[in-house]
Coordinates of C-alpha atoms and ligand atoms in Angstrom, one line a residue:
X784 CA 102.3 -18.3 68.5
X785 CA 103.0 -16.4 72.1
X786 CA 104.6 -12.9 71.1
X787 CA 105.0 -10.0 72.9
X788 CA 105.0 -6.5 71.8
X789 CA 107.1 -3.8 73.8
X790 CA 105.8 -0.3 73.6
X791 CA 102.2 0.7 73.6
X792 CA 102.3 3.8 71.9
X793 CA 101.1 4.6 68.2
X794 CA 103.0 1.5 66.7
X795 CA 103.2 -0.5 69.2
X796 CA 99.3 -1.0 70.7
X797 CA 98.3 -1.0 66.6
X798 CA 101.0 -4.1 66.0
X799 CA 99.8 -6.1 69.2
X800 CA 96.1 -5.8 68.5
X801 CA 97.0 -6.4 64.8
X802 CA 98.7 -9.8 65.6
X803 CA 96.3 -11.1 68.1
X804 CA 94.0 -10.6 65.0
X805 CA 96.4 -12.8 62.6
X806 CA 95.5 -15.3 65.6
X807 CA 98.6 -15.4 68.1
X808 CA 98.7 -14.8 72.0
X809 CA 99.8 -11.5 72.6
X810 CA 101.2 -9.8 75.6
X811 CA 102.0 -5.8 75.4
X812 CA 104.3 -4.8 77.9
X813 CA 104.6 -0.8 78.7
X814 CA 106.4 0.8 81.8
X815 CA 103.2 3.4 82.1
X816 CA 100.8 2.0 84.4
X817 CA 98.4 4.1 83.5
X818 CA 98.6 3.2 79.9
X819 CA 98.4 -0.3 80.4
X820 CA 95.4 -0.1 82.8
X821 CA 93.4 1.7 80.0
X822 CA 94.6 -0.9 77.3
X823 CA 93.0 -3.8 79.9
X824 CA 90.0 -1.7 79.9
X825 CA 89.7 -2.1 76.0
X826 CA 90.7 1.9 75.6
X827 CA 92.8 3.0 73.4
X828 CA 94.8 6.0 74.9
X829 CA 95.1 8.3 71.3
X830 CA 92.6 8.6 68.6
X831 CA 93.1 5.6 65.7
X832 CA 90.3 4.7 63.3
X833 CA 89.4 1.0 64.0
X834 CA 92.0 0.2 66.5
X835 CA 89.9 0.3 69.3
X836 CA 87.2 -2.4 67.7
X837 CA 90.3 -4.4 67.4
X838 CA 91.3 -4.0 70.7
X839 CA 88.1 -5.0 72.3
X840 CA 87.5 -8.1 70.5
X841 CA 90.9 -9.2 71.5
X842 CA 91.0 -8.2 74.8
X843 CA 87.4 -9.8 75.6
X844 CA 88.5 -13.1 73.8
X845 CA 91.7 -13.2 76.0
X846 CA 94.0 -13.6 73.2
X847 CA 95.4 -9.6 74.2
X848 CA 96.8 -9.5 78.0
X849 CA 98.9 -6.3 79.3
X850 CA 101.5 -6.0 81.3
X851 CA 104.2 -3.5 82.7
X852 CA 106.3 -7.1 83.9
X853 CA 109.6 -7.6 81.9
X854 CA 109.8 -10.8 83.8
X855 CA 106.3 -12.0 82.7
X856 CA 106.9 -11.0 79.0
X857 CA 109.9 -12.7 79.3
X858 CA 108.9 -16.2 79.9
X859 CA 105.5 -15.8 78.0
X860 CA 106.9 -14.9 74.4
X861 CA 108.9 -17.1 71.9
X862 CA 108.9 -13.7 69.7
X863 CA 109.8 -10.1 71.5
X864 CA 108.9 -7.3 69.2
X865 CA 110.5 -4.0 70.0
X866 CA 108.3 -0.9 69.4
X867 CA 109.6 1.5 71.6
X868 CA 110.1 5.2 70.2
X869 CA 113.2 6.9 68.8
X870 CA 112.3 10.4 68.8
X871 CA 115.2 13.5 68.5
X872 CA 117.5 14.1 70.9
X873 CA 117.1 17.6 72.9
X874 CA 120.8 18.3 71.9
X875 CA 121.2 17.4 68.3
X876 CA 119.1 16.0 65.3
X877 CA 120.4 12.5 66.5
X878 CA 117.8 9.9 67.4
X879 CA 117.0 9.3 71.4
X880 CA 117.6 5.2 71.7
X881 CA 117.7 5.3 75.2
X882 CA 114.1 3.1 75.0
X883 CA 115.1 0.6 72.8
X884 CA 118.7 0.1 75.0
X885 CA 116.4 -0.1 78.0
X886 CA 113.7 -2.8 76.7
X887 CA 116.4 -5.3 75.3
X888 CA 118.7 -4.8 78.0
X889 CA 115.4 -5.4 80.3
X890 CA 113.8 -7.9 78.5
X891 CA 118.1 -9.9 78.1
X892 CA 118.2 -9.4 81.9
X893 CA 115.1 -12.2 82.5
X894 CA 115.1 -14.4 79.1
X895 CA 115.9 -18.0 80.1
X896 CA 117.0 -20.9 78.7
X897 CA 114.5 -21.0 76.1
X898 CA 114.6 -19.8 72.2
X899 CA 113.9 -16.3 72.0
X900 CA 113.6 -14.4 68.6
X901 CA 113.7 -10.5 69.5
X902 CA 112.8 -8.6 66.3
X903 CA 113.2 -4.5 66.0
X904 CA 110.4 -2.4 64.3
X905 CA 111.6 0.9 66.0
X906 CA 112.9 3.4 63.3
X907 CA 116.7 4.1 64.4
X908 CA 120.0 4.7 62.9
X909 CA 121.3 2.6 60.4
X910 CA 124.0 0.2 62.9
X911 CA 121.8 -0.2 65.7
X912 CA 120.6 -3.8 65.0
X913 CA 124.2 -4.8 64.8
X914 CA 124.9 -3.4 67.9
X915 CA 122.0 -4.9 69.7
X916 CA 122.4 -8.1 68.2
X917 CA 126.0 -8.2 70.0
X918 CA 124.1 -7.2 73.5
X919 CA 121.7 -10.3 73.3
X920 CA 124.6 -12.7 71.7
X921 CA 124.1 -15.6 73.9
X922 CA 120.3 -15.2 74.8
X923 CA 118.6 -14.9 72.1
X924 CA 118.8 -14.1 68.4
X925 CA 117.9 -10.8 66.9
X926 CA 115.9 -9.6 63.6
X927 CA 115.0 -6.4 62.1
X928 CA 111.3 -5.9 60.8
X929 CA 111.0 -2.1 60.1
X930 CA 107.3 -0.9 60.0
X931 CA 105.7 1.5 57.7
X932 CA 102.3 2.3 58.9
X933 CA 100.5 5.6 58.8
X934 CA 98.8 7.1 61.4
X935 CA 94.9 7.2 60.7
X936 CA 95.6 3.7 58.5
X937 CA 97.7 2.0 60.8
X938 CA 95.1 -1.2 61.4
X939 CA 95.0 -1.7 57.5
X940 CA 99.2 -0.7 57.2
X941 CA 99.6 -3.4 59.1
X942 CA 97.4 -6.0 58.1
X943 CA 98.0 -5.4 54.4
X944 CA 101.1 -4.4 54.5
X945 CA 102.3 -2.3 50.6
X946 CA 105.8 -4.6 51.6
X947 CA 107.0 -6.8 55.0
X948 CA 110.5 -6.4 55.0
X949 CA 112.4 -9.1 57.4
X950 CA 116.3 -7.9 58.4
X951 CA 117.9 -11.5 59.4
X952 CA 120.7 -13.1 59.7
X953 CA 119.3 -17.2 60.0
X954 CA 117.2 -19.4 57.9
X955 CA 115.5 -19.7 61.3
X956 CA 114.6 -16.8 62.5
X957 CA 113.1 -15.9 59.0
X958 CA 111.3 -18.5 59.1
X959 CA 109.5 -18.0 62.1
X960 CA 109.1 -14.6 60.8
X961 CA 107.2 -15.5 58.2
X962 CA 105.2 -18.1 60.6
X963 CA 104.1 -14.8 62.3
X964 CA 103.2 -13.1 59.6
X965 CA 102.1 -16.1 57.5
X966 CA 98.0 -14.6 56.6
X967 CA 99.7 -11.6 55.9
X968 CA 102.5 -13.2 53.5
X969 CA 99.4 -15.6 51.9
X970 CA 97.3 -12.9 51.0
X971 CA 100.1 -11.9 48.6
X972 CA 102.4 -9.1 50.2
X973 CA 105.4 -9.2 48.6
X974 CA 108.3 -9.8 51.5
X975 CA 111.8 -8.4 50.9
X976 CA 115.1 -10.3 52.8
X977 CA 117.9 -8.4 53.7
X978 CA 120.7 -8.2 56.4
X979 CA 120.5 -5.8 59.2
X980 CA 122.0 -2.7 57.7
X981 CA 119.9 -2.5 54.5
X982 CA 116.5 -3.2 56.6
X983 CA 117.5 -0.1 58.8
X984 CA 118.1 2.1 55.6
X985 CA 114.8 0.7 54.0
X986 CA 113.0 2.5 56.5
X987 CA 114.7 5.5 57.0
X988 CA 115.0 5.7 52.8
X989 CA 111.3 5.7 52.5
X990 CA 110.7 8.5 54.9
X991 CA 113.5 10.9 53.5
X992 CA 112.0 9.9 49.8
X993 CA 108.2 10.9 51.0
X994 CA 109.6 14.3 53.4
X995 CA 111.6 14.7 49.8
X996 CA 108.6 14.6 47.8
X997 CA 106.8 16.5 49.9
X998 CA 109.3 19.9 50.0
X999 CA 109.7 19.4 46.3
X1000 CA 105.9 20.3 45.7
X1001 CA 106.2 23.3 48.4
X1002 CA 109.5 24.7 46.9
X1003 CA 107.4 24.5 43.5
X1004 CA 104.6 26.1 45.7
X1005 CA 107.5 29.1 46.4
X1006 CA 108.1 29.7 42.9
X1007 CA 105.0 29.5 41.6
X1008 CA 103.9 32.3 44.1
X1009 CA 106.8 34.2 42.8
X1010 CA 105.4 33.7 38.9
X1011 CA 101.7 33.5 39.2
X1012 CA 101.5 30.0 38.6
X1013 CA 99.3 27.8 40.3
X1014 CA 101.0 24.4 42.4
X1015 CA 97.8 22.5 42.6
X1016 CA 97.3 22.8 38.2
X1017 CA 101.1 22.1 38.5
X1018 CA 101.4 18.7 40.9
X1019 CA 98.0 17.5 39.2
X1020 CA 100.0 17.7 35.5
X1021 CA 103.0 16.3 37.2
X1022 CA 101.5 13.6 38.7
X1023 CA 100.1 12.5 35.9
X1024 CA 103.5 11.0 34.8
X1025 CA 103.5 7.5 36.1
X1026 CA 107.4 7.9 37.1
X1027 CA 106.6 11.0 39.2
X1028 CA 103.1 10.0 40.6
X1029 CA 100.5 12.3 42.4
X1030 CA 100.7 10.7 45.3
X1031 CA 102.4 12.6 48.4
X1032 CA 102.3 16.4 45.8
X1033 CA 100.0 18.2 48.0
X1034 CA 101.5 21.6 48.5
X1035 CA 100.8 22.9 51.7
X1036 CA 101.9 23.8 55.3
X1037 CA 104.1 20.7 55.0
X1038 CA 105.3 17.4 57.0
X1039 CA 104.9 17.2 60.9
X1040 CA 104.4 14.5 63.0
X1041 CA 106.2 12.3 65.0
X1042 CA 108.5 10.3 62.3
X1043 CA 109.2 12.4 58.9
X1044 CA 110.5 15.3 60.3
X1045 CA 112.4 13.4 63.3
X1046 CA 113.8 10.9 60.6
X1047 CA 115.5 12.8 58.1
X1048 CA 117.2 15.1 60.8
X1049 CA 118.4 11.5 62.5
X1050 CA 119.1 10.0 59.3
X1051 CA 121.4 13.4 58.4
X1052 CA 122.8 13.2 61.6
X1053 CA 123.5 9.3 61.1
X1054 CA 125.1 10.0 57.8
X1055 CA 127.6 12.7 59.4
X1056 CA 128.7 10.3 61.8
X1057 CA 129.9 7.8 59.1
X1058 CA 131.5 10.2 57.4
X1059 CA 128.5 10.0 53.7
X1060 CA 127.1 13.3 55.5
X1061 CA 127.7 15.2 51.8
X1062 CA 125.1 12.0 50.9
X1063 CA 122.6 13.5 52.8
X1064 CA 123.4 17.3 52.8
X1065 CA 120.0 17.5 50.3
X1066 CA 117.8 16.8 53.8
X1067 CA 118.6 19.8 55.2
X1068 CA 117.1 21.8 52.3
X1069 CA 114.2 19.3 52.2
X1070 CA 113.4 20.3 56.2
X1071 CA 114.3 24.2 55.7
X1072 CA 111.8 24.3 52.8
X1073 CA 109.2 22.6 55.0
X1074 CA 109.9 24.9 57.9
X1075 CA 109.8 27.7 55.4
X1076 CA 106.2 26.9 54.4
X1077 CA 105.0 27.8 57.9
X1078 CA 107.0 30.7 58.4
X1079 CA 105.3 32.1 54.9
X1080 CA 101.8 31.2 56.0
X1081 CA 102.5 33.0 59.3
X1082 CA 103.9 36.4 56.8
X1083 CA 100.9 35.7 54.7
X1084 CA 98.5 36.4 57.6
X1085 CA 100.0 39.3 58.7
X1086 CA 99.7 40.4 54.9
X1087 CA 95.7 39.7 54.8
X1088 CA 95.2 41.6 58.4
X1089 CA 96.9 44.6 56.7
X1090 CA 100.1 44.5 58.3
X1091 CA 99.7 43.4 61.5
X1092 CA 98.5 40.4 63.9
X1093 CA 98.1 42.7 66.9
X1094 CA 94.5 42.0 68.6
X1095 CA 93.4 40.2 65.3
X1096 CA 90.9 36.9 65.7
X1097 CA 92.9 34.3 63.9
X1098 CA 90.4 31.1 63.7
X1099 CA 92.8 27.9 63.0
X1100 CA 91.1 25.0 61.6
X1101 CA 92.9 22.2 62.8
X1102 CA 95.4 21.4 65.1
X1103 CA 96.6 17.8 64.2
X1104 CA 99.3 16.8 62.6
X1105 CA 97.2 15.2 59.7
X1106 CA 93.5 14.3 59.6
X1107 CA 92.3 11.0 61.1
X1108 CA 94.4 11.4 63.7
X1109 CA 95.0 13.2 67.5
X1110 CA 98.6 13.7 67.5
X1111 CA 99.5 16.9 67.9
X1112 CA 103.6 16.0 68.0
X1113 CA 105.6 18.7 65.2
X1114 CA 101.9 19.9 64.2
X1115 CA 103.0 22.5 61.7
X1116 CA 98.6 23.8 62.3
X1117 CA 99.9 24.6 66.0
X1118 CA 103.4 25.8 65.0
X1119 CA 101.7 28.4 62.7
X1120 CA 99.0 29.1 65.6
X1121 CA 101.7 29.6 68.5
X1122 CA 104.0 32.1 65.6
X1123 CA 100.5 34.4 65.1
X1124 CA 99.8 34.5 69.2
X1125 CA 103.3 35.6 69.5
X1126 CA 102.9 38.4 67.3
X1127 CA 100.0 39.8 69.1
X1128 CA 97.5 37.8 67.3
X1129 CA 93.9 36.3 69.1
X1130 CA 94.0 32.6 68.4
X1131 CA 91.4 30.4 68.6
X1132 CA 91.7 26.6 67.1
X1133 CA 89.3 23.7 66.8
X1134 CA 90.3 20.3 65.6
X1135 CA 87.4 17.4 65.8
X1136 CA 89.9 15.1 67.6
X1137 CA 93.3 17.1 68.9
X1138 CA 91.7 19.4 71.5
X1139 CA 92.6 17.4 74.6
X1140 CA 96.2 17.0 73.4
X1141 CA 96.6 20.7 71.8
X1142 CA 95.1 22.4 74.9
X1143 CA 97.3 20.7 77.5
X1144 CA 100.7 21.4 75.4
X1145 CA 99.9 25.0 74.4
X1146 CA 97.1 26.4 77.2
X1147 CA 97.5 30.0 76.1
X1148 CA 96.0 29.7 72.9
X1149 CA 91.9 29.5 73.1
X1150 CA 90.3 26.6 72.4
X1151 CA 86.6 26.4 70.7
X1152 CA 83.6 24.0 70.5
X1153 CA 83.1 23.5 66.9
X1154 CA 84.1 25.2 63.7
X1155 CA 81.7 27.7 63.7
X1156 CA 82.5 28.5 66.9
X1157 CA 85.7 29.1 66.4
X1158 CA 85.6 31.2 62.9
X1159 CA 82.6 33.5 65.0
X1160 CA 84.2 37.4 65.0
X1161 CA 87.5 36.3 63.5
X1162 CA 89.3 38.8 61.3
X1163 CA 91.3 35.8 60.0
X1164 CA 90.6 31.8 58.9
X1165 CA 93.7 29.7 58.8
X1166 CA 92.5 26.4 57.4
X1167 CA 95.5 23.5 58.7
X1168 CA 94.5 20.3 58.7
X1169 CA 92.4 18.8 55.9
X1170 CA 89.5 17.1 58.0
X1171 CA 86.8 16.2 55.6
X1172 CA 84.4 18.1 58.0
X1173 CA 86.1 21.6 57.1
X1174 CA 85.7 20.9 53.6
X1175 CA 81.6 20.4 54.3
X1176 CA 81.4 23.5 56.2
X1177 CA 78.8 26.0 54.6
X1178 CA 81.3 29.0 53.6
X1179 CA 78.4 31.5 53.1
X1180 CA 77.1 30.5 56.6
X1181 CA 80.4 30.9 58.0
X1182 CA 81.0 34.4 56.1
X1183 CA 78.3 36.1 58.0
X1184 CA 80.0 35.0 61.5
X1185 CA 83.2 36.2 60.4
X1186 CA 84.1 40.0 61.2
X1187 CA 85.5 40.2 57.4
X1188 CA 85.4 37.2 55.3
X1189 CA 89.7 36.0 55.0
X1190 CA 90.9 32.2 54.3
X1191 CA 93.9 31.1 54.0
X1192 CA 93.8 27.5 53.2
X1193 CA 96.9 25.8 54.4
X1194 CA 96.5 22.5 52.6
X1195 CA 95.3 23.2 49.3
X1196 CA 92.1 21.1 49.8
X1197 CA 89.4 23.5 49.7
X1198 CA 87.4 24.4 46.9
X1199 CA 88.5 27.7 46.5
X1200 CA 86.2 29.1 43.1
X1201 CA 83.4 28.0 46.1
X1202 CA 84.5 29.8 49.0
X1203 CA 85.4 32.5 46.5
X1204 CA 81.8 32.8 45.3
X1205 CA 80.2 33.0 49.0
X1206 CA 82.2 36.2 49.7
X1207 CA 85.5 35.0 50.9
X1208 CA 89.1 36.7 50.3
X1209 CA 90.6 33.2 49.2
X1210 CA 93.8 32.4 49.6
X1211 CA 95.9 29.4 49.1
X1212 CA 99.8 28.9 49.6
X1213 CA 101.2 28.3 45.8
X1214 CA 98.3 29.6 44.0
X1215 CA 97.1 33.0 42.6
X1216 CA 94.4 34.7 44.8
X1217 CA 91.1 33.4 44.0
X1218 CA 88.9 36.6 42.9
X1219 CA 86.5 37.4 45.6
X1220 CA 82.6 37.9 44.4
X1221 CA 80.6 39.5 46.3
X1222 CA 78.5 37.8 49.0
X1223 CA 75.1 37.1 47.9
Ligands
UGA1312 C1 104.9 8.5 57.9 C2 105.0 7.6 56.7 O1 104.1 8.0 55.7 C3 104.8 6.1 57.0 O2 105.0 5.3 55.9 C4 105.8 5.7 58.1 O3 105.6 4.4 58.5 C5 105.5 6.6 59.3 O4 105.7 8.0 59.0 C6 106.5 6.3 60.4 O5 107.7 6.5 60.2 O6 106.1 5.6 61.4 P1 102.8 9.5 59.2 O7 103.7 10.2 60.1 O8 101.6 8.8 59.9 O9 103.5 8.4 58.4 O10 102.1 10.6 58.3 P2 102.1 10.9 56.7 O11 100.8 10.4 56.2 O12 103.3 10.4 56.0 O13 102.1 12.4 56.7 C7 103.2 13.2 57.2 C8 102.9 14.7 57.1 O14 103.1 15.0 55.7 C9 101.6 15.2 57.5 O15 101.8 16.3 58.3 C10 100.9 15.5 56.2 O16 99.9 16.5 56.4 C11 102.0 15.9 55.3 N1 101.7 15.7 53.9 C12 101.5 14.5 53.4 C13 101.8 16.9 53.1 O17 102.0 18.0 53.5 N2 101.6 16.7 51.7 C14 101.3 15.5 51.2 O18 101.1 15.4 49.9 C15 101.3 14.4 52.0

């Protein structure tokens, strides 16, 4: 099949490379130039395990072209997919849709004669698709495919899909829906049919249940600093229950990124505006808790540098939003960071993949070559995104180049009884202070 995908960022570069793998023609369309020049070139412009393989193949085997032409895109694809982004507005919670309005009314402005199926996978309010659907009445039909990849998994999210979820309103148009998705569908992935509201919500559901999840394990996290108790034993006995899961119960720094903590305040917002916002009140707790967790890691620092960040060497492992990944939007690692140099505080942050990205948004802080590097003569560790490589690190090794041995370890990942036993003050949010040895 010939399908276009508009939108090369995160979602939309993973789908297009994704479906030229399934076997169709694909065309990306983006308005950056520069963008699609580096796509053409077979380089993906942000970090995303396995992508760029993909990308390659494709492009060399000409079934992946680029374009920034609406009017090309237009009269190549029998299938549009929408990928654009939705992120907050600067004045409210709301969600921005001014991309999405401008690639259907862009791509409605050159469609011909011929059948066109334009299918949404952008996360936006629940009553957009309806809305949109009225805009291309006439040209061509419209479906709602919400996506649920994850960054750092996204090539496998969307090849083997947990769920495809297809928002129509024709036999047709599901139909070639499934068509496009048809290895994906054979291989067993269970597809859910529903009209355009309930796809919307499916989406926006998921992410408010996993932010949900997630500021239930950190407000667990508060009380058990408040009793003793440790969140990790806690969420591991939990978890255990197959209702509850462990999945998604690591206490921590909490959500960031460019979709949970966007989506729940849109998906508040949403639910004020028709009038369910008592619904949705609960989201507002489930953000404050999340912004609460970095607020106490910043007070918890300024606790372990006895009172005061002034002229301290904070070392922050990690400045991604999540491992696996370079994306540095909502990073609650450089949230924390920025809060400490505000207070006086000498930052200096390493992340294996995030440096370009975390340097050009925040140039004040100092950036170092490698972990070591960065933990050399600090007075402080903040450990803030769980790379595997930080757990390898050699804590007695890194002792010695520390001016006095701290750790706070922001995503409960570390083995604390080990860092503990090489001389470290260990500390970890929601559990009791591990008892330091001394170094050997
Ligand atoms: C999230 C969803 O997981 C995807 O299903 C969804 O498709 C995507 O948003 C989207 O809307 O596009 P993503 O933003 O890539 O995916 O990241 P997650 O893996 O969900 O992690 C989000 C944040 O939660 C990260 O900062 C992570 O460190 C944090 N987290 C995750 C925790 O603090 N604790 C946990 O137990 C799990």
């Amino acid at each position: 099949m010939r399908l276009t995908v508009f939108g090369t960022g995160y979602l939309g570069a993973t789908h297009a490379a994704c479906m030229a793998e399934l076997g169709h023609e694909v065309l990306g369309v983006d308005v950056d130039p520069d963008k699609i020049a580096a796509l053409r070139a077979g380089r993906v412009p942000f970090y995303e395990p396995g992508l760029e393989e993909l990308l390659v193949k494709h492009t060399a085997s000409g079934r992946l072209r680029f374009t920034t032409s609406y009017e090309e895109a237009a009269a190549f694809g029998q299938v549009h997919f929408v990928c654009v982004g939705t992120p907050q507005r600067a004045d409210s919670g709301a969600a921005d849709l001014r991309h999405v309005d401008a690639v259907v009314d862009g791509l409605r402005a050159h469609l011909g004669d011929a059948p066109a199926l334009v299918v949404g996978k952008s996360t936006v309010p629940v009553g957009t698709a309806g809305r949109l659907a009225e805009r291309l009445e006439g040209k061509a039909e419209l479906a709602w495919n919400p996506e649920f990849l994850r960054e750092g998994f996204a090539v496998q999210d969307t090849l083997r899909p947990d769920r495809l979820v297809l928002g129509v309103r024709s036999k047709p148009a599901e139909a070639l829906l499934r068509e496009v998705y048809a290895p994906v569908i054979d291989a067993g992935t269970p597809v859910v049919t529903a009209d355009f509201p309930t796809a919307e919500l499916v989406k926006t559901a998921a992410n408010a249940f996993l932010a949900t999840k997630i500021s239930f394990i950190n407000a667990m996290a508060e009380v058990c600093e408040a009793t003793g108790a440790d969140v990790s034993v806690l969420a591991r006995a939990i978890g255990h229950d197959e209702r509850i899961g462990s999945r998604f119960l690591r206490a921590g720094i909490g959500f960031g990124g460019g979709c949970l903590p966007k989506d729940i305040r849109a998906f508040a917002a949403r639910a004020e505006e028709l009038g369910t916002g008592r619904s949705l009140a609960f989201l507002r707790e489930v953000d404050a808790i999340n912004l609460r967790r970095r607020e106490r890691t910043v007070e918890l620092s300024r606790e372990l540098c006895d009172g005061s960040l002034e002229g301290k060497r904070v070392a922050v492992l990690g400045a991604a939003f999540k491992p696996d990944s370079d994306d540095i939007r909502d990073s609650p690692a450089l949230d924390i960071a920025c809060r400490i140099h505000l207070q006086g505080g000498e930052v200096t942050v390493f992340d294996p993949e995030a440096m370009d990205n975390a340097r050009k948004a925040y140039p004040a802080l100092d950036y170092a070559v490698s972990a070591p590097d960065a933990v050399r003569g600090a007075d402080l560790v903040l450990h803030l995104t769980e790379w595997p490589q930080f757990a390898a690190l050699d804590p007695a090794e890194l002792a010695a180049a520390t001016v006095r041995p701290r750790i706070i370890d922001g995503r409960g990942f570390l083995d604390g009884a080990r860092w503990a036993a090489a001389g470290w003050e260990f500390r970890a949010l929601g559990r009791p202070a591990q008892p330091r040895q001394e170094r050997p």
